[in-house]
Amino acid sequence: VLGAENLVDTRSQQFEDWAAFGLFMLLVGGADAFVSAHLSDFPVPLEVDLQGTPEHGVEVKFSLPVGGGGW
């Protein structure tokens, strides 16, 4: 019986973890939709360049042309 009580406690804790993770992913999806909606009519496409570095890292570079455009 003691083993079953521990199993119930463990399963309820796992449910809470999955519920928190699901809520977090819902908020991340909402933030992504918000940003996508505001960038949907952006006049110049953003360029993302991912490059590996010699130190086994990743370098992320965003290019955004500014000025000279007739928008």
JSON list of C-alpha atoms in Angstrom, two decimals:
[
{"chain": "A", "resi": 1, "resn": "VAL", "atom": "CA", "xyz": [0.00, 0.00, 0.00]},
{"chain": "A", "resi": 2, "resn": "LEU", "atom": "CA", "xyz": [2.87, 2.35, 0.76]},
{"chain": "A", "resi": 3, "resn": "GLY", "atom": "CA", "xyz": [4.29, 1.83, -2.72]},
{"chain": "A", "resi": 4, "resn": "ALA", "atom": "CA", "xyz": [0.92, 2.67, -4.28]},
{"chain": "A", "resi": 5, "resn": "GLU", "atom": "CA", "xyz": [0.70, 5.90, -2.27]},
{"chain": "A", "resi": 6, "resn": "ASN", "atom": "CA", "xyz": [4.15, 6.93, -3.51]},
{"chain": "A", "resi": 7, "resn": "LEU", "atom": "CA", "xyz": [3.08, 6.14, -7.08]},
{"chain": "A", "resi": 8, "resn": "VAL", "atom": "CA", "xyz": [-0.02, 8.34, -6.73]},
{"chain": "A", "resi": 9, "resn": "ASP", "atom": "CA", "xyz": [2.10, 11.23, -5.41]},
{"chain": "A", "resi": 10, "resn": "THR", "atom": "CA", "xyz": [4.60, 10.80, -8.24]},
{"chain": "A", "resi": 11, "resn": "ARG", "atom": "CA", "xyz": [1.90, 10.71, -10.91]},
{"chain": "A", "resi": 12, "resn": "SER", "atom": "CA", "xyz": [0.16, 13.81, -9.55]},
{"chain": "A", "resi": 13, "resn": "GLN", "atom": "CA", "xyz": [3.47, 15.67, -9.56]},
{"chain": "A", "resi": 14, "resn": "GLN", "atom": "CA", "xyz": [4.07, 14.63, -13.19]},
{"chain": "A", "resi": 15, "resn": "PHE", "atom": "CA", "xyz": [0.63, 15.92, -14.12]},
{"chain": "A", "resi": 16, "resn": "GLU", "atom": "CA", "xyz": [1.44, 19.28, -12.54]},
{"chain": "A", "resi": 17, "resn": "ASP", "atom": "CA", "xyz": [4.72, 19.42, -14.48]},
{"chain": "A", "resi": 18, "resn": "TRP", "atom": "CA", "xyz": [2.97, 18.68, -17.78]},
{"chain": "A", "resi": 19, "resn": "ALA", "atom": "CA", "xyz": [0.24, 21.23, -17.02]},
{"chain": "A", "resi": 20, "resn": "ALA", "atom": "CA", "xyz": [2.85, 23.92, -16.29]},
{"chain": "A", "resi": 21, "resn": "PHE", "atom": "CA", "xyz": [4.75, 23.00, -19.46]},
{"chain": "A", "resi": 22, "resn": "GLY", "atom": "CA", "xyz": [1.54, 23.17, -21.52]},
{"chain": "A", "resi": 23, "resn": "LEU", "atom": "CA", "xyz": [0.68, 26.59, -20.11]},
{"chain": "A", "resi": 24, "resn": "PHE", "atom": "CA", "xyz": [4.20, 27.83, -20.82]},
{"chain": "A", "resi": 25, "resn": "MET", "atom": "CA", "xyz": [4.02, 26.59, -24.43]},
{"chain": "A", "resi": 26, "resn": "LEU", "atom": "CA", "xyz": [0.63, 28.29, -24.82]},
{"chain": "A", "resi": 27, "resn": "LEU", "atom": "CA", "xyz": [2.15, 31.61, -23.71]},
{"chain": "A", "resi": 28, "resn": "VAL", "atom": "CA", "xyz": [5.17, 31.16, -26.00]},
{"chain": "A", "resi": 29, "resn": "GLY", "atom": "CA", "xyz": [2.81, 30.45, -28.92]},
{"chain": "A", "resi": 30, "resn": "GLY", "atom": "CA", "xyz": [0.82, 33.59, -28.11]},
{"chain": "A", "resi": 31, "resn": "ALA", "atom": "CA", "xyz": [3.99, 35.70, -28.02]},
{"chain": "A", "resi": 32, "resn": "ASP", "atom": "CA", "xyz": [5.10, 34.20, -31.34]},
{"chain": "A", "resi": 33, "resn": "ALA", "atom": "CA", "xyz": [1.73, 35.01, -32.92]},
{"chain": "A", "resi": 34, "resn": "PHE", "atom": "CA", "xyz": [1.87, 38.57, -31.55]},
{"chain": "A", "resi": 35, "resn": "VAL", "atom": "CA", "xyz": [5.33, 39.19, -33.02]},
{"chain": "A", "resi": 36, "resn": "SER", "atom": "CA", "xyz": [4.41, 37.53, -36.33]},
{"chain": "A", "resi": 37, "resn": "ALA", "atom": "CA", "xyz": [1.30, 39.71, -36.63]},
{"chain": "A", "resi": 38, "resn": "HIS", "atom": "CA", "xyz": [3.32, 42.87, -36.10]},
{"chain": "A", "resi": 39, "resn": "LEU", "atom": "CA", "xyz": [6.04, 41.84, -38.54]},
{"chain": "A", "resi": 40, "resn": "SER", "atom": "CA", "xyz": [3.66, 40.60, -41.25]},
{"chain": "A", "resi": 41, "resn": "ASP", "atom": "CA", "xyz": [3.63, 43.92, -43.11]},
{"chain": "A", "resi": 42, "resn": "PHE", "atom": "CA", "xyz": [7.30, 44.72, -42.53]},
{"chain": "A", "resi": 43, "resn": "PRO", "atom": "CA", "xyz": [8.58, 46.21, -45.78]},
{"chain": "A", "resi": 44, "resn": "VAL", "atom": "CA", "xyz": [12.00, 44.57, -45.97]},
{"chain": "A", "resi": 45, "resn": "PRO", "atom": "CA", "xyz": [12.50, 40.89, -45.17]},
{"chain": "A", "resi": 46, "resn": "LEU", "atom": "CA", "xyz": [14.82, 40.13, -42.29]},
{"chain": "A", "resi": 47, "resn": "GLU", "atom": "CA", "xyz": [17.77, 37.89, -43.04]},
{"chain": "A", "resi": 48, "resn": "VAL", "atom": "CA", "xyz": [19.00, 35.44, -40.43]},
{"chain": "A", "resi": 49, "resn": "ASP", "atom": "CA", "xyz": [22.45, 33.93, -40.81]},
{"chain": "A", "resi": 50, "resn": "LEU", "atom": "CA", "xyz": [23.46, 31.03, -38.56]},
{"chain": "A", "resi": 51, "resn": "GLN", "atom": "CA", "xyz": [27.14, 30.13, -38.55]},
{"chain": "A", "resi": 52, "resn": "GLY", "atom": "CA", "xyz": [29.18, 27.77, -36.44]},
{"chain": "A", "resi": 53, "resn": "THR", "atom": "CA", "xyz": [32.16, 29.24, -34.62]},
{"chain": "A", "resi": 54, "resn": "PRO", "atom": "CA", "xyz": [35.52, 27.57, -33.99]},
{"chain": "A", "resi": 55, "resn": "GLU", "atom": "CA", "xyz": [34.70, 27.33, -30.28]},
{"chain": "A", "resi": 56, "resn": "HIS", "atom": "CA", "xyz": [31.76, 25.00, -31.10]},
{"chain": "A", "resi": 57, "resn": "GLY", "atom": "CA", "xyz": [29.24, 27.75, -30.57]},
{"chain": "A", "resi": 58, "resn": "VAL", "atom": "CA", "xyz": [26.57, 29.22, -32.80]},
{"chain": "A", "resi": 59, "resn": "GLU", "atom": "CA", "xyz": [26.54, 32.79, -34.04]},
{"chain": "A", "resi": 60, "resn": "VAL", "atom": "CA", "xyz": [23.21, 34.36, -34.95]},
{"chain": "A", "resi": 61, "resn": "LYS", "atom": "CA", "xyz": [23.28, 37.49, -37.09]},
{"chain": "A", "resi": 62, "resn": "PHE", "atom": "CA", "xyz": [20.27, 39.56, -38.18]},
{"chain": "A", "resi": 63, "resn": "SER", "atom": "CA", "xyz": [20.56, 41.90, -41.17]},
{"chain": "A", "resi": 64, "resn": "LEU", "atom": "CA", "xyz": [18.13, 44.77, -41.46]},
{"chain": "A", "resi": 65, "resn": "PRO", "atom": "CA", "xyz": [18.73, 47.39, -44.18]},
{"chain": "A", "resi": 66, "resn": "VAL", "atom": "CA", "xyz": [17.92, 50.88, -42.91]},
{"chain": "A", "resi": 67, "resn": "GLY", "atom": "CA", "xyz": [17.29, 54.01, -44.93]},
{"chain": "A", "resi": 68, "resn": "GLY", "atom": "CA", "xyz": [17.28, 54.62, -48.65]},
{"chain": "A", "resi": 69, "resn": "GLY", "atom": "CA", "xyz": [13.97, 52.85, -49.10]},
{"chain": "A", "resi": 70, "resn": "GLY", "atom": "CA", "xyz": [10.83, 54.41, -50.43]},
{"chain": "A", "resi": 71, "resn": "TRP", "atom": "CA", "xyz": [8.33, 52.92, -48.06]}
]
